[in-house]
Amino acid sequence: MAKLNIAPTKSNLLEMKSQLAVSTNGYELLEEKREILVRELMHMVDKVKVLEGDIEKVIGRAYPAFKSMLMSDGSDQIERISHAVHYEFGMTEKTVTIGGMPFQTLDVELPKKELFYSFVETYANTDATITQFFELLSLLTQMASIRTIVWRLADEVKRTQRRVNALDKMIIPQTKETASYIEGVLEERERENVFVLKALKKKNGSK
C-alpha cells in the first residue's frame, strides 16, 4: 500500500494519528452495523421461505377449489358472481425500522368479505373458494412487502461492505504506513540533531 504524499512533519503526524483513530473507530462501527444487517437479512429471508411454503399450500387449495366451483356452477354463473363482487383495498405507506435503519414499505389493508350475491343462486363451494383466494391475496401482499425490505437490506449490506473494505484494505493501511513513514523520518532527524549537537559540544570542548 503506497503512503500518502505529504510532508513528514509533526503536525502531519498528529493528523495521521487522528485520522487513523477515526478510521479505526469507523471501521468497527461499520463492521458492527454490517453484522446486524446481515442477521436481520437472514431473518427476513427465513420469513420469505416460510411465506413461500404457506403460499404454495394455499395455492394448492385455492385453484382446485376454483376448478371445482367452475365445474359445478358453470362459467356463466361465475361471471355473474364476479360482476357483483366489488372490494376496495386500502394502501398506506409506512416506515419500519430494521437493524436501526428505516425502510419504507406499503401496507395493504384487505377488506372484509361481504355477500354480493344471492344464496339461492350460488353453491357452498363459492364461499370456500373466495375465502381461499382472500387468504392467498393476504399472503401475497405480505410477501411483496417483505421482499421489498429484503432487497433494500441486501443493497444496504453491499454498500456497508464496500465501506468496510475500503477502510480495511485501503484507508487504514495507507494511514498507518504514512504515519509510520513520518515517525521514521522524524526519528532520523532527531538522531541527526543529537549527533550534530554532540559533535558541536565535542568541537567546542576541544578548543
C-alpha atoms as one frame of an Amber mdcrd trajectory, in Angstrom:
protein
   0.000   0.000   0.000   1.505   3.339  -1.104   1.769   6.004   1.553   0.198
   9.414   1.197   2.333  12.055  -0.465   2.548  14.552   2.409   5.403  16.319
   4.151   6.938  14.406   7.105   6.148  16.968   9.806   4.959  16.664  13.379
   1.652  18.347  12.538   1.031  15.865   9.707   1.947  13.004  12.033  -0.663
  14.196  14.534  -3.171  14.491  11.705  -2.423  10.958  10.508  -2.794   9.540
  14.022  -6.084  11.389  14.445  -7.315  10.138  11.073  -6.230   6.607  11.965
  -8.199   6.738  15.216 -11.299   7.999  13.403 -10.938   5.420  10.605 -10.426
   2.551  13.052 -13.453   3.593  15.075 -15.482   3.976  11.888 -14.395   0.530
  10.727 -15.506  -1.063  13.996 -18.884   0.692  13.872 -19.456  -0.224  10.234
 -18.440  -3.828  10.847 -20.920  -3.998  13.727 -23.596  -2.435  11.512 -22.848
  -4.933   8.744 -23.179  -7.872  11.130 -26.512  -6.561  12.424 -27.812  -6.014
   8.892 -26.722  -9.495   7.800 -28.516 -11.047  10.800 -31.662  -9.071  10.010
 -31.390 -10.018   6.344 -31.123 -13.712   7.191 -34.116 -13.349   9.500 -36.166
 -11.749   6.716 -35.048 -14.423   4.241 -36.308 -17.053   6.682 -39.652 -15.231
   6.749 -39.745 -15.295   2.952 -39.144 -19.046   2.954 -41.967 -19.615   5.447
 -44.322 -17.432   3.407 -43.357 -19.235   0.201 -44.352 -22.508   1.854 -47.649
 -21.034   3.071 -48.387 -19.596  -0.363 -47.764 -22.947  -2.039 -50.165 -24.621
   0.393 -52.910 -22.053  -0.200 -52.416 -22.216  -3.971 -52.752 -25.977  -3.654
 -56.203 -25.413  -2.114 -57.387 -22.287  -3.917 -57.052 -23.337  -7.539 -58.597
 -26.800  -7.097 -61.464 -25.062  -5.233 -61.887 -22.651  -8.138 -61.801 -25.516
 -10.627 -64.445 -27.357  -8.601 -66.623 -24.248  -8.462 -66.243 -23.782 -12.219
 -67.323 -27.343 -12.872 -70.295 -27.243 -10.515 -71.555 -23.695 -11.057 -70.590
 -23.112 -14.664 -68.749 -20.234 -16.247 -71.886 -18.104 -16.754 -72.785 -18.250
 -13.061 -69.203 -17.443 -12.012 -69.158 -14.483 -14.399 -72.395 -13.145 -12.853
 -70.879 -13.502  -9.385 -67.662 -11.753 -10.447 -69.652  -8.753 -11.734 -71.448
  -8.491  -8.402 -68.287  -8.548  -6.279 -66.602  -5.201  -5.621 -63.925  -4.643
  -2.997 -61.949  -1.566  -2.024 -58.389  -2.140  -0.900 -56.592   0.388   1.292
 -52.881   1.019   0.775 -50.790   3.008   3.217 -47.087   3.773   3.204 -45.333
   3.073   6.467 -41.840   3.130   7.880 -40.354   0.073   9.555 -37.061   0.114
  11.435 -34.790  -2.889  10.938 -31.246  -3.027  12.222 -31.574   0.578  13.332
 -32.401   1.715   9.791 -35.741   2.990   8.445 -37.276   1.291   5.432 -40.324
   2.485   3.503 -42.885  -0.155   2.640 -46.529  -0.423   1.602 -49.144  -1.907
   3.879 -52.209  -3.304   2.098 -55.400  -3.430   4.116 -57.680  -6.196   2.911
 -61.416  -5.505   3.151 -63.807  -7.774   4.998 -65.566 -10.366   2.906 -69.116
  -9.417   2.023 -72.019 -11.186   0.345 -72.745  -9.638  -3.074 -74.902 -12.419
  -4.464 -77.995 -14.401  -3.584 -77.765 -17.568  -1.530 -80.315 -19.166  -3.856
 -78.155 -18.733  -6.942 -74.858 -19.964  -5.514 -73.349 -23.096  -4.132 -71.452
 -23.684  -0.904 -68.064 -24.008  -2.626 -68.311 -20.401  -3.843 -67.735 -19.049
  -0.337 -64.953 -21.571   0.227 -63.220 -20.514  -2.996 -63.435 -16.803  -2.187
 -62.074 -17.492   1.304 -59.099 -19.364  -0.149 -58.258 -16.567  -2.586 -58.597
 -13.954   0.123 -56.068 -15.884   2.174 -53.799 -16.140  -0.871 -54.098 -12.396
  -1.503 -53.201 -11.667   2.115 -50.089 -13.846   1.904 -49.036 -12.309  -1.430
 -49.259  -8.777  -0.053 -47.152  -9.842   2.924 -44.638 -11.421   0.567 -44.407
  -8.272  -1.581 -43.769  -6.145   1.497 -41.120  -8.453   2.942 -39.348  -8.941
  -0.389 -39.074  -5.171  -0.791 -37.398  -4.935   2.607 -35.107  -7.869   1.755
 -33.934  -6.186  -1.468 -33.244  -2.919   0.321 -31.485  -4.666   3.199 -29.308
  -6.601   0.751 -28.426  -3.359  -1.029 -27.524  -1.693   2.274 -25.374  -4.690
   3.261 -23.471  -4.325  -0.040 -22.908  -0.605   0.488 -21.765  -1.153   4.061
 -19.452  -3.965   2.991 -17.848  -1.726   0.370 -17.190   0.942   3.001 -15.772
  -1.667   5.411 -13.483  -2.996   2.691 -12.327   0.500   1.749 -11.364   1.235
   5.347  -9.806  -2.181   5.968  -7.939  -2.612   2.695  -7.012   0.934   1.730
  -7.611   3.846   4.118  -6.395   2.297   7.400  -3.274   0.580   5.933  -2.387
   3.708   3.947  -2.773   5.926   7.012  -0.699   3.531   9.130   2.061   3.392
   6.535   2.109   7.164   6.193   2.238   7.673   9.970   4.994   5.071  10.249
   6.962   6.777   7.469   6.640  10.202   9.111   7.674   8.788  12.503  10.732
   7.200  10.881  11.760  10.443   9.206  11.244  12.461  12.392  13.229   9.928
  14.450  16.041  10.017  11.907  16.060  13.804  12.042  16.161  13.659  15.827
  19.132  11.296  15.743  20.911  13.572  13.271  20.227  16.587  15.505  21.595
  14.746  18.540  24.668  13.702  16.562  25.239  17.313  15.398  24.819  18.667
  18.925  27.276  16.124  20.299  29.751  16.961  17.543  29.433  20.669  18.279
  29.917  20.126  22.004  32.926  17.961  21.363  34.405  20.534  18.997  33.786
  23.383  21.443  35.269  21.346  24.313  38.461  20.681  22.425  39.216  24.396
  21.950
